Amino acid sequence: MITIPYLTALSTYISYGLLFAFGQFRDFFRKVIDWWKNSSNLEQGYAPICLGLEDFYVRRLYLRIQDCFGRPIASAPDAWFDVVERYSTDNNKTLKRTTKLSRCLNLGSYNYLGFAAADEYCTPRVIDSLKKFSASTCSARVDGGTTRLHTELEECVANFVGKPAAMVTGMGYVTNSAILPVLMGKGSLIISDSLNHNSIVNGARGSGATIRVFLHNTPSHLEQVLREQIAEGQPRTHRPWKKIMVVVEGIYSMEGELCKLPEIIAVCKKYKAYMYLDEAHSIGAIGKTGRGVCELLGVDPADVDIMMGTFTKSFGSCGGYIAASKELIDYLKYTCPAHLYATSIPPPAAQQIISAIRVILGEDGSSRGAQKLARIRENSNFFRSELQKMGFEVLGDNDSPVMPIMLYNPGKIPAFSRECLKKNVAVVTVAFPATPLLLARARICISASHTREDLIKALEVISEVGDLVGIKYFPAEPKKQQLECRVKLD
Amino acid sequence: MDFGHTCNRDDVNPLNCNQLTRDGESISEIISAGSVPRKANSWITMDFSVMSILSNGLDWFKVEYDPPLARAVVFGVPIGGHLVVEALLVIAILFLLLQKSYKPPKRPLTEKEIDMLCEEWVPESLIPPLTEEMKYESPVLDSAAGPHTVIDGREVVNFASTNYLGLIGNEKLHESCTAAVEKYGVGSCGPRGFYGTIDVHLDCEERIAKFLGTPDSILYSFGISTMFSAIPALCKKGDIIVADEGVHWAIQNGLHLSRSTIVYFKHNDMESLGNTLEKITRENKRVTKVRRYIVVEAIYQNSGQLAPLDVIVKLKEKYRFRVLLDETNSIGVLGDCGRGLSEHYRIPVEKIDVITAAMGSALATDGGFCTGSVKVVDHQRLGSSGYVFSASLPPYLASAAITAFDILEENPHLITKLKRNITLLLEGLSDLPGLSIASNPQSPLVFLKLKRTTGSFQNDLQLLEDIADLMLKEDSVFVVASKRSTLDKCRLPVGIRITINRCRKSMS
Ligand SMILES: Cc1ncc(COP(=O)(O)O)c(C=O)c1O
């Protein structure tokens, strides 16, 4: 739950109102001019690619600040990276790359454990595998896309997350969106956290099951929804549901919050619902040995029916996995489209994951993995507490390496992002539609490869820019009055 | 106020009424103009004019909205419009009152009852019971999936990978990958919007557009995510998509997720496509207002058939549909320079509105791309979920794709060789006992269908799998039966799939 000061809410609404009105105004003139010119319409007889207001947001709001997104880089996304400078000659409508690079501190990539850059253990092995198995397999897993590395990877992952078996696919997004439809279908119910990732939403939609949403990370509301749904049964026919699956994430990437897993599991057990946990951001990043939220919150992986995760974050590779019972994995391998039709995960990527897991578990014969894990935790907690001390409104829980800083006003999004970049700190800003309209934020992802000096520099810059932009919503001693005067928002 | 008089008149017509209104107006004008002393009684004037405007308005309203019944005469009693309305109202009220008394009072379930229901509810198991045939173990390769590969310690000829141009193991490709891994690492650790855009991604997008001659292109991080993200980005609820019934699962999923109206036509049957388009255009009045797409594959993954693009383009122009063409199996294969189906038919590429392709086939890399006009591509950069919400393609694969296009452009003989091999193999396969060729003679994806099916899909598949197993064990030839997911709506017959690549010298 985020509370937002009345004044900020008001000014944010006014800002968006102005942007909207101005955009409409310009659209109106556009129309008049088009009509005037009566332009020789090439597309005559075809409906436009974007109908009506579908691209209004993009044209009139996003394009103005598009230089804050999609900044190209020219190096590995390590603690420091080279951001390619861009310029625009048409008011930000298109951006052109220059050859100029600026070396920036990276607070944006999901490089939690620092495996994105060349690694003394992983990289040589990856290059070996490239030689032996080539860059890609050009085949689906069932027809020639299963190499030794793939079977080894699946064993390795199952072992790492603590499940009997695992299946690996070439993309995290596809893992969610191709597996939910296999397990759930007509007559079953998916209860999904309101802030779940788009891949889960897509998978749930693709499955044809009924979808209900519970309040973000609120076990009591989950229980309420479950009771209601079980009592009511399927819509119209009121037959009992065939099966119910609750889908949650380990760390919510836009909120930095840890899932309240023990409570949610208790509810699921009570109501016999199956449990699907997406650990995209948490696997490898948290827990004493990097095994994710289950380890951090002391949950037995056996209590989670299906554990999903991706390798694009902590492991610095690509792909996703599903870990579950042996039978379930066998069934998925028999019928999951991502296994039957999609190219298998490229062997070098597989090798990268295997090596990264070995490092994390200390099987490489060093203690680098343990150090990385200790470092990311220290870094995260240090950075979070310093930000809070400075008066920023920081979301999320301790130990989580993701920390959003609230910006609210649309004008502050580009201001914050550009000012930070000027001072060589690259941050990510997130706005509508990835967040609710009012709740624009900057998001910081801490990595184990950040040194203390890096973090101190980042804090200095962010504090300076924060003063400039005016986003220290909790000045050193929050006045009582100020706290009371806030609107509640979920 | 006088409701009656207009209703009673037999000659009510709008014209008359207008006359009336005008009269009324003039009266009020006269009044306000001066027949009443202005200074003294200005408030009366005001009142008068307001009244008259009101009554004029009402008159007008009445005439405009009076139902035809308004002039009915029942048993000599003229029924005014208001009477009808009132009667209807009374009936409606009575009806509602009666309704309510029939309805059983709604009593919410008590907590205890809900507890009981929850207690009683037993979920189905998450998966159906596993049968023997579900426990299929795919062969494990000990080496790269090149033309020859090692399975269980034995060298076999690989007819299962879609490595059409034999680029797996290519020296140049390997070098570019190694350099990219050393420079960029393996993963990109972020979606395109958030520092996951590496310069090679942009270079690769430019390279693709240049190779195909399109204005712009967009990279996806995985083959099948290309179609199921691009289609929902371009088509929304209410739009119309006409698709081939044989399209592969990624497209089917995209169609489903788009929530558009989907109409399937018979597999690769242009007559059926024409009829479908004709029917849609004829029956649907709003058809020009919504976006319309034809979705086809260049070479069908499920059958090896080739889409007759010339006919499709003609139909598309006639009925004004856009075409979305999936070129996964034709880029690098069809046409003299490997530019795909449009080059094969010598049709300018601009005629095809959207092209999607997975790069995990002839290009021997991974990921996918979508290409078309600037508008089509730009719209996807914020509107396509698989692009926005997923980490970008590992940079070394983008770099491999660039190199693969370079190789392709420099060595057109790769394609000639591939074509020769296709002819060669098809000759060899032409008189197999029990199996017939179901694919197009130009397709590198050869489908061998059972001449006589056993009648059931499962049994057919089992039989084909046994044949494939036998070939692997006895002849060291690695082929696979085309498997079908339970989610796949495609109903084409299964077959043995043989993929040909350019490196094959001898074929048994
Ligand atoms: C919760 C969650 N699931 C799935 C994904 C998709 O993973 P990938 O980037 O590997 O496609 C993401 C990544 O953004 C995520 O945050």
CSV table of N, CA and C in Angstrom, one decimal, chain A residues 43-50 54 62 70-74 76-77 97 109-110 116 127 130 132-133 136-139 143-144 146-148 170-171 173 177 181 197-198 202 205 227 241-244 271-272 274 312 316 328 331 334-335 337 341 343 346 348 352 426-428 443, chain B residues 111 115 118-119 121 123-127 140-142 144 161-162 182-189 191-195 197-199 202-203 206 221-222 228 249 256-257 259 290-292 320-322 360-361 364-366 376 379 382 385 389-391 396 480 484-486 488 497:
chain,number,residue,atom,x,y,z
A,43,GLU,N,-3.1,4.2,-47.8
A,43,GLU,CA,-3.7,3.1,-47.1
A,43,GLU,C,-5.2,3.0,-47.2
A,44,GLN,N,-5.7,3.7,-48.3
A,44,GLN,CA,-7.1,3.8,-48.5
A,44,GLN,C,-7.8,2.4,-48.5
A,45,GLY,N,-8.8,2.4,-47.7
A,45,GLY,CA,-9.5,1.1,-47.6
A,45,GLY,C,-9.1,0.2,-46.5
A,46,TYR,N,-7.9,0.5,-45.9
A,46,TYR,CA,-7.5,-0.2,-44.8
A,46,TYR,C,-7.7,0.6,-43.5
A,47,ALA,N,-8.1,-0.1,-42.5
A,47,ALA,CA,-8.2,0.6,-41.2
A,47,ALA,C,-6.8,0.9,-40.8
A,48,PRO,N,-6.5,2.0,-40.1
A,48,PRO,CA,-5.2,2.3,-39.7
A,48,PRO,C,-4.6,1.2,-38.8
A,49,ILE,N,-3.2,1.2,-38.7
A,49,ILE,CA,-2.6,0.2,-37.9
A,49,ILE,C,-2.9,0.4,-36.4
A,50,CYS,N,-3.0,1.7,-36.0
A,50,CYS,CA,-3.4,2.0,-34.6
A,50,CYS,C,-4.7,2.7,-34.8
A,54,GLU,N,-5.5,4.5,-29.5
A,54,GLU,CA,-4.6,3.4,-29.1
A,54,GLU,C,-3.2,3.9,-28.9
A,62,TYR,N,4.6,9.6,-24.4
A,62,TYR,CA,5.9,8.8,-24.3
A,62,TYR,C,7.0,9.4,-25.2
A,70,GLY,N,15.1,2.8,-23.1
A,70,GLY,CA,15.8,2.1,-24.2
A,70,GLY,C,17.1,2.7,-24.6
A,71,ARG,N,17.8,3.3,-23.6
A,71,ARG,CA,19.1,3.8,-23.9
A,71,ARG,C,20.0,2.7,-24.3
A,72,PRO,N,20.6,2.8,-25.5
A,72,PRO,CA,21.5,1.7,-25.9
A,72,PRO,C,22.8,1.7,-25.1
A,73,ILE,N,23.4,0.5,-24.9
A,73,ILE,CA,24.7,0.5,-24.3
A,73,ILE,C,25.7,-0.3,-25.2
A,74,ALA,N,26.9,-0.1,-25.0
A,74,ALA,CA,27.9,-0.7,-25.9
A,74,ALA,C,28.9,-1.5,-25.1
A,76,ALA,N,29.1,-4.8,-21.8
A,76,ALA,CA,28.4,-5.8,-20.9
A,76,ALA,C,27.7,-4.9,-19.8
A,77,PRO,N,26.5,-5.3,-19.4
A,77,PRO,CA,25.8,-4.6,-18.4
A,77,PRO,C,26.3,-4.8,-17.0
A,97,ARG,N,21.7,7.4,-32.9
A,97,ARG,CA,22.9,7.1,-32.1
A,97,ARG,C,24.1,8.0,-32.6
A,109,SER,N,20.3,-2.6,-14.6
A,109,SER,CA,20.2,-4.0,-15.0
A,109,SER,C,20.0,-4.9,-13.9
A,110,TYR,N,19.4,-6.1,-14.3
A,110,TYR,CA,19.1,-7.1,-13.3
A,110,TYR,C,20.3,-8.0,-13.1
A,116,ALA,N,26.8,-10.8,-15.3
A,116,ALA,CA,26.6,-10.3,-16.7
A,116,ALA,C,27.9,-10.1,-17.4
A,127,ILE,N,32.7,-20.3,-23.7
A,127,ILE,CA,33.4,-20.3,-25.0
A,127,ILE,C,33.7,-21.7,-25.5
A,130,LEU,N,30.5,-23.1,-26.8
A,130,LEU,CA,30.3,-22.5,-28.1
A,130,LEU,C,30.9,-23.3,-29.2
A,132,LYS,N,32.0,-26.4,-28.9
A,132,LYS,CA,31.6,-27.8,-29.0
A,132,LYS,C,30.2,-27.9,-29.5
A,133,PHE,N,29.3,-27.1,-29.0
A,133,PHE,CA,27.9,-27.2,-29.3
A,133,PHE,C,27.3,-26.2,-30.3
A,136,SER,N,23.7,-22.2,-31.4
A,136,SER,CA,22.2,-22.6,-31.2
A,136,SER,C,22.0,-24.0,-31.7
A,137,THR,N,20.9,-24.6,-31.3
A,137,THR,CA,20.7,-26.0,-31.8
A,137,THR,C,19.8,-26.1,-33.0
A,138,CYS,N,19.2,-24.9,-33.3
A,138,CYS,CA,18.3,-24.9,-34.5
A,138,CYS,C,17.2,-26.0,-34.4
A,139,SER,N,16.9,-26.5,-33.3
A,139,SER,CA,15.8,-27.5,-33.2
A,139,SER,C,15.1,-27.4,-31.9
A,143,ASP,N,13.2,-32.6,-31.0
A,143,ASP,CA,13.8,-33.1,-32.3
A,143,ASP,C,15.2,-32.5,-32.4
A,144,GLY,N,16.1,-33.1,-31.7
A,144,GLY,CA,17.5,-32.8,-31.9
A,144,GLY,C,18.0,-31.6,-31.1
A,146,THR,N,18.1,-31.4,-27.8
A,146,THR,CA,18.6,-31.8,-26.4
A,146,THR,C,20.0,-32.3,-26.5
A,147,THR,N,20.9,-31.5,-26.0
A,147,THR,CA,22.3,-31.9,-25.9
A,147,THR,C,22.6,-32.3,-24.5
A,148,ARG,N,23.8,-32.8,-24.3
A,148,ARG,CA,24.3,-33.2,-22.9
A,148,ARG,C,24.1,-32.0,-22.0
A,170,GLY,N,13.8,-21.7,-23.5
A,170,GLY,CA,14.7,-20.7,-24.0
A,170,GLY,C,14.3,-19.3,-23.6
A,171,MET,N,13.2,-19.1,-22.9
A,171,MET,CA,12.8,-17.7,-22.6
A,171,MET,C,11.9,-17.7,-21.3
A,173,TYR,N,9.7,-15.5,-20.4
A,173,TYR,CA,8.3,-15.1,-20.7
A,173,TYR,C,7.5,-16.3,-21.2
A,177,SER,N,4.0,-18.3,-20.2
A,177,SER,CA,2.8,-18.2,-21.0
A,177,SER,C,2.6,-19.5,-21.8
A,181,PRO,N,-1.2,-22.6,-19.7
A,181,PRO,CA,-2.3,-23.2,-20.5
A,181,PRO,C,-2.2,-24.7,-20.5
A,197,HIS,N,3.4,-10.3,-13.2
A,197,HIS,CA,4.1,-9.9,-14.4
A,197,HIS,C,3.2,-10.2,-15.6
A,198,ASN,N,3.4,-9.5,-16.7
A,198,ASN,CA,2.6,-9.6,-17.9
A,198,ASN,C,2.7,-11.1,-18.4
A,202,ASN,N,-0.6,-13.1,-19.5
A,202,ASN,CA,-0.7,-13.7,-20.8
A,202,ASN,C,-1.0,-15.2,-20.8
A,205,ARG,N,-4.5,-15.9,-19.5
A,205,ARG,CA,-5.4,-15.6,-20.6
A,205,ARG,C,-5.4,-16.7,-21.6
A,227,ARG,N,-12.6,-18.5,-0.7
A,227,ARG,CA,-13.8,-18.9,0.0
A,227,ARG,C,-15.0,-18.6,-0.9
A,241,TRP,N,-15.3,-25.9,-9.1
A,241,TRP,CA,-14.1,-25.7,-9.9
A,241,TRP,C,-13.4,-27.0,-10.1
A,242,LYS,N,-12.8,-27.2,-11.2
A,242,LYS,CA,-12.0,-28.4,-11.4
A,242,LYS,C,-10.7,-28.3,-10.5
A,243,LYS,N,-10.0,-27.2,-10.7
A,243,LYS,CA,-8.8,-27.0,-9.8
A,243,LYS,C,-8.6,-25.5,-9.7
A,244,ILE,N,-7.9,-25.2,-8.7
A,244,ILE,CA,-7.6,-23.7,-8.5
A,244,ILE,C,-6.1,-23.6,-8.3
A,271,TYR,N,-7.2,-24.4,1.6
A,271,TYR,CA,-8.3,-24.5,0.6
A,271,TYR,C,-7.9,-25.4,-0.6
A,272,LYS,N,-6.8,-26.2,-0.4
A,272,LYS,CA,-6.5,-27.1,-1.4
A,272,LYS,C,-6.2,-26.5,-2.8
A,274,TYR,N,-3.6,-25.1,-5.7
A,274,TYR,CA,-2.2,-25.4,-6.1
A,274,TYR,C,-1.5,-24.1,-6.1
A,312,THR,N,17.5,-14.9,-16.8
A,312,THR,CA,18.0,-13.6,-17.4
A,312,THR,C,18.5,-12.6,-16.3
A,316,GLY,N,22.7,-14.1,-15.4
A,316,GLY,CA,23.3,-13.4,-16.6
A,316,GLY,C,23.2,-14.2,-17.8
A,328,LEU,N,5.0,-34.3,-13.0
A,328,LEU,CA,4.5,-33.1,-13.7
A,328,LEU,C,5.5,-32.7,-14.8
A,331,TYR,N,5.0,-34.9,-17.8
A,331,TYR,CA,3.8,-34.5,-18.5
A,331,TYR,C,4.0,-33.2,-19.3
A,334,TYR,N,5.9,-33.9,-22.3
A,334,TYR,CA,5.1,-34.7,-23.3
A,334,TYR,C,4.3,-33.7,-24.1
A,335,THR,N,3.8,-32.6,-23.5
A,335,THR,CA,2.8,-31.8,-24.2
A,335,THR,C,3.0,-30.3,-24.2
A,337,PRO,N,4.0,-26.8,-25.4
A,337,PRO,CA,4.5,-26.3,-26.7
A,337,PRO,C,5.9,-25.7,-26.7
A,341,TYR,N,7.9,-27.3,-29.7
A,341,TYR,CA,8.0,-26.5,-30.9
A,341,TYR,C,9.1,-25.4,-30.9
A,343,THR,N,12.7,-23.5,-30.3
A,343,THR,CA,14.1,-23.9,-30.2
A,343,THR,C,14.6,-24.0,-28.8
A,346,PRO,N,19.9,-22.0,-26.1
A,346,PRO,CA,21.2,-22.1,-26.8
A,346,PRO,C,22.3,-22.7,-25.8
A,348,PRO,N,25.5,-22.3,-25.2
A,348,PRO,CA,26.3,-21.5,-24.4
A,348,PRO,C,25.6,-20.8,-23.2
A,352,GLN,N,26.4,-21.2,-19.3
A,352,GLN,CA,26.6,-20.1,-18.4
A,352,GLN,C,25.8,-20.3,-17.1
A,426,ALA,N,23.2,5.8,-14.3
A,426,ALA,CA,22.1,5.3,-15.2
A,426,ALA,C,21.0,4.7,-14.3
A,427,VAL,N,19.9,5.3,-14.3
A,427,VAL,CA,18.8,4.7,-13.5
A,427,VAL,C,17.6,4.4,-14.5
A,428,VAL,N,16.7,3.6,-14.0
A,428,VAL,CA,15.5,3.2,-14.8
A,428,VAL,C,14.3,4.0,-14.2
A,443,ARG,N,13.5,3.1,-10.6
A,443,ARG,CA,13.8,1.8,-9.9
A,443,ARG,C,15.3,1.5,-9.9
B,111,GLU,N,-21.2,-18.2,7.0
B,111,GLU,CA,-19.8,-18.6,7.1
B,111,GLU,C,-19.6,-20.1,7.2
B,115,ASP,N,-17.7,-22.7,4.9
B,115,ASP,CA,-16.7,-23.6,5.5
B,115,ASP,C,-16.9,-25.0,5.0
B,118,CYS,N,-16.1,-25.5,1.4
B,118,CYS,CA,-14.6,-25.5,1.2
B,118,CYS,C,-14.1,-26.8,1.7
B,119,GLU,N,-14.6,-27.3,2.7
B,119,GLU,CA,-14.2,-28.6,3.3
B,119,GLU,C,-14.5,-29.7,2.3
B,121,TRP,N,-14.9,-29.5,-1.0
B,121,TRP,CA,-14.4,-29.4,-2.4
B,121,TRP,C,-13.1,-30.2,-2.6
B,123,PRO,N,-10.2,-30.9,-5.3
B,123,PRO,CA,-9.7,-30.5,-6.7
B,123,PRO,C,-9.3,-31.7,-7.5
B,124,GLU,N,-9.4,-31.5,-8.8
B,124,GLU,CA,-8.8,-32.6,-9.7
B,124,GLU,C,-7.3,-32.5,-9.5
B,125,SER,N,-6.6,-33.6,-9.9
B,125,SER,CA,-5.2,-33.5,-9.8
B,125,SER,C,-4.7,-32.6,-10.9
B,126,LEU,N,-3.5,-32.0,-10.7
B,126,LEU,CA,-3.0,-31.0,-11.6
B,126,LEU,C,-2.8,-31.5,-13.0
B,127,ILE,N,-2.4,-32.8,-13.1
B,127,ILE,CA,-2.1,-33.3,-14.4
B,127,ILE,C,-2.9,-34.7,-14.5
B,140,VAL,N,19.6,-37.7,-26.8
B,140,VAL,CA,20.5,-36.7,-26.3
B,140,VAL,C,21.7,-36.6,-27.1
B,141,LEU,N,22.0,-35.4,-27.6
B,141,LEU,CA,23.1,-35.2,-28.5
B,141,LEU,C,24.4,-35.0,-27.7
B,142,ASP,N,25.5,-35.6,-28.2
B,142,ASP,CA,26.8,-35.3,-27.5
B,142,ASP,C,27.6,-34.3,-28.2
B,144,ALA,N,27.4,-30.8,-31.3
B,144,ALA,CA,26.5,-29.8,-31.9
B,144,ALA,C,25.5,-30.5,-32.8
B,161,SER,N,17.4,-31.3,-37.4
B,161,SER,CA,17.5,-29.9,-37.0
B,161,SER,C,17.3,-29.0,-38.2
B,162,THR,N,16.7,-27.9,-38.0
B,162,THR,CA,16.4,-27.0,-39.1
B,162,THR,C,17.6,-26.1,-39.5
B,182,GLU,N,32.9,-12.4,-25.4
B,182,GLU,CA,33.9,-11.8,-24.6
B,182,GLU,C,33.6,-10.3,-24.3
B,183,LYS,N,33.0,-9.7,-25.2
B,183,LYS,CA,32.7,-8.3,-25.0
B,183,LYS,C,31.5,-8.0,-24.2
B,184,TYR,N,30.4,-8.7,-24.4
B,184,TYR,CA,29.1,-8.4,-23.8
B,184,TYR,C,28.7,-9.4,-22.7
B,185,GLY,N,29.4,-10.5,-22.6
B,185,GLY,CA,28.9,-11.5,-21.7
B,185,GLY,C,27.8,-12.3,-22.4
B,186,VAL,N,27.1,-13.1,-21.6
B,186,VAL,CA,26.1,-14.0,-22.3
B,186,VAL,C,24.7,-13.3,-22.3
B,187,GLY,N,24.2,-13.0,-21.2
B,187,GLY,CA,22.8,-12.4,-21.2
B,187,GLY,C,22.9,-10.9,-21.2
B,188,SER,N,21.7,-10.3,-21.5
B,188,SER,CA,21.7,-8.8,-21.5
B,188,SER,C,21.1,-8.2,-20.2
B,189,CYS,N,20.6,-9.1,-19.3
B,189,CYS,CA,20.2,-8.7,-18.0
B,189,CYS,C,19.2,-7.5,-18.0
B,191,PRO,N,15.3,-5.9,-20.0
B,191,PRO,CA,14.5,-5.7,-21.2
B,191,PRO,C,15.0,-4.6,-22.0
B,192,ARG,N,14.5,-4.5,-23.2
B,192,ARG,CA,15.0,-3.4,-24.1
B,192,ARG,C,14.9,-2.0,-23.6
B,193,GLY,N,13.8,-1.8,-22.9
B,193,GLY,CA,13.5,-0.4,-22.4
B,193,GLY,C,14.5,0.0,-21.3
B,194,PHE,N,15.0,-1.0,-20.5
B,194,PHE,CA,15.8,-0.7,-19.4
B,194,PHE,C,17.2,-1.2,-19.5
B,195,TYR,N,18.0,-0.5,-20.3
B,195,TYR,CA,19.4,-0.8,-20.6
B,195,TYR,C,19.6,-2.2,-21.1
B,197,THR,N,19.1,-2.7,-24.3
B,197,THR,CA,19.4,-2.5,-25.7
B,197,THR,C,20.9,-2.4,-25.9
B,198,ILE,N,21.5,-3.4,-26.5
B,198,ILE,CA,22.9,-3.3,-26.7
B,198,ILE,C,23.1,-2.8,-28.2
B,199,ASP,N,24.2,-2.2,-28.5
B,199,ASP,CA,24.3,-1.7,-29.8
B,199,ASP,C,24.2,-2.7,-30.9
B,202,LEU,N,20.6,-3.0,-32.2
B,202,LEU,CA,20.2,-2.0,-33.2
B,202,LEU,C,20.9,-2.3,-34.5
B,203,ASP,N,22.1,-2.7,-34.5
B,203,ASP,CA,22.8,-3.1,-35.7
B,203,ASP,C,22.0,-4.2,-36.4
B,206,GLU,N,18.9,-3.1,-38.0
B,206,GLU,CA,19.2,-2.5,-39.3
B,206,GLU,C,19.6,-3.5,-40.4
B,221,SER,N,13.3,-11.8,-28.4
B,221,SER,CA,14.4,-12.6,-27.8
B,221,SER,C,14.1,-14.1,-28.0
B,222,PHE,N,13.0,-14.4,-28.6
B,222,PHE,CA,12.8,-15.9,-28.7
B,222,PHE,C,11.9,-16.1,-29.9
B,228,PHE,N,3.5,-14.7,-31.1
B,228,PHE,CA,2.4,-14.5,-30.2
B,228,PHE,C,2.5,-13.2,-29.5
B,249,TRP,N,1.7,-23.5,-33.5
B,249,TRP,CA,1.1,-23.1,-32.2
B,249,TRP,C,1.3,-21.7,-31.9
B,256,HIS,N,-5.3,-16.3,-30.5
B,256,HIS,CA,-6.1,-16.4,-29.3
B,256,HIS,C,-6.0,-15.2,-28.4
B,257,LEU,N,-4.7,-14.8,-28.2
B,257,LEU,CA,-4.5,-13.7,-27.3
B,257,LEU,C,-5.0,-12.4,-27.8
B,259,ARG,N,-7.7,-11.7,-29.2
B,259,ARG,CA,-9.2,-11.6,-28.9
B,259,ARG,C,-9.9,-11.1,-30.2
B,290,VAL,N,-12.6,-1.9,-39.2
B,290,VAL,CA,-11.7,-2.7,-38.4
B,290,VAL,C,-10.5,-3.2,-39.2
B,291,ARG,N,-9.5,-3.5,-38.4
B,291,ARG,CA,-8.3,-4.0,-39.1
B,291,ARG,C,-8.5,-5.4,-39.5
B,292,ARG,N,-8.0,-5.7,-40.7
B,292,ARG,CA,-8.2,-7.1,-41.2
B,292,ARG,C,-6.9,-7.6,-41.6
B,320,ARG,N,-8.8,-5.9,-49.6
B,320,ARG,CA,-8.1,-5.0,-48.7
B,320,ARG,C,-7.9,-5.5,-47.3
B,321,PHE,N,-7.2,-6.6,-47.3
B,321,PHE,CA,-6.7,-7.2,-46.0
B,321,PHE,C,-5.2,-6.9,-46.0
B,322,ARG,N,-4.7,-6.9,-44.8
B,322,ARG,CA,-3.2,-6.9,-44.7
B,322,ARG,C,-2.8,-8.3,-44.5
B,360,GLY,N,15.9,-19.2,-35.4
B,360,GLY,CA,16.5,-20.5,-35.1
B,360,GLY,C,16.4,-21.6,-36.2
B,361,SER,N,16.4,-21.1,-37.4
B,361,SER,CA,16.5,-22.1,-38.5
B,361,SER,C,17.7,-21.9,-39.4
B,364,ALA,N,20.8,-20.2,-38.0
B,364,ALA,CA,21.6,-20.9,-37.0
B,364,ALA,C,21.9,-20.0,-35.8
B,365,THR,N,20.9,-19.1,-35.5
B,365,THR,CA,21.1,-18.4,-34.2
B,365,THR,C,19.7,-18.6,-33.4
B,366,ASP,N,19.3,-17.6,-32.7
B,366,ASP,CA,18.1,-17.8,-31.9
B,366,ASP,C,17.4,-16.4,-31.9
B,376,VAL,N,4.3,-0.1,-38.3
B,376,VAL,CA,4.1,-1.5,-37.8
B,376,VAL,C,5.2,-1.8,-36.7
B,379,HIS,N,5.0,0.6,-33.5
B,379,HIS,CA,3.9,0.3,-32.6
B,379,HIS,C,4.2,-0.9,-31.7
B,382,LEU,N,6.3,-0.4,-28.0
B,382,LEU,CA,5.6,-0.3,-26.7
B,382,LEU,C,4.4,-1.2,-26.6
B,385,SER,N,3.9,-7.3,-25.9
B,385,SER,CA,4.2,-7.7,-24.6
B,385,SER,C,5.6,-8.5,-24.5
B,389,PHE,N,8.2,-6.8,-22.1
B,389,PHE,CA,8.3,-7.4,-20.7
B,389,PHE,C,9.3,-8.6,-20.7
B,390,SER,N,10.2,-8.6,-21.5
B,390,SER,CA,11.1,-9.7,-21.5
B,390,SER,C,12.6,-9.2,-21.7
B,391,ALA,N,13.5,-9.9,-21.1
B,391,ALA,CA,14.9,-9.5,-21.4
B,391,ALA,C,15.2,-9.7,-22.8
B,396,TYR,N,25.3,-12.0,-28.1
B,396,TYR,CA,26.1,-12.8,-29.0
B,396,TYR,C,25.2,-13.4,-30.1
B,480,VAL,N,12.7,-37.4,-37.0
B,480,VAL,CA,11.7,-37.3,-36.0
B,480,VAL,C,10.3,-37.3,-36.5
B,484,ARG,N,2.7,-33.4,-31.5
B,484,ARG,CA,1.6,-32.5,-31.4
B,484,ARG,C,1.3,-32.2,-30.0
B,485,SER,N,1.3,-31.0,-29.5
B,485,SER,CA,0.9,-30.7,-28.2
B,485,SER,C,-0.6,-30.8,-28.0
B,486,THR,N,-1.1,-31.1,-26.8
B,486,THR,CA,-2.5,-31.2,-26.6
B,486,THR,C,-3.2,-29.8,-26.8
B,488,ASP,N,-2.4,-27.8,-29.2
B,488,ASP,CA,-2.3,-27.4,-30.6
B,488,ASP,C,-3.6,-27.7,-31.3
B,497,ARG,N,9.2,-35.9,-40.1
B,497,ARG,CA,9.7,-34.7,-40.6
B,497,ARG,C,11.2,-34.8,-40.9
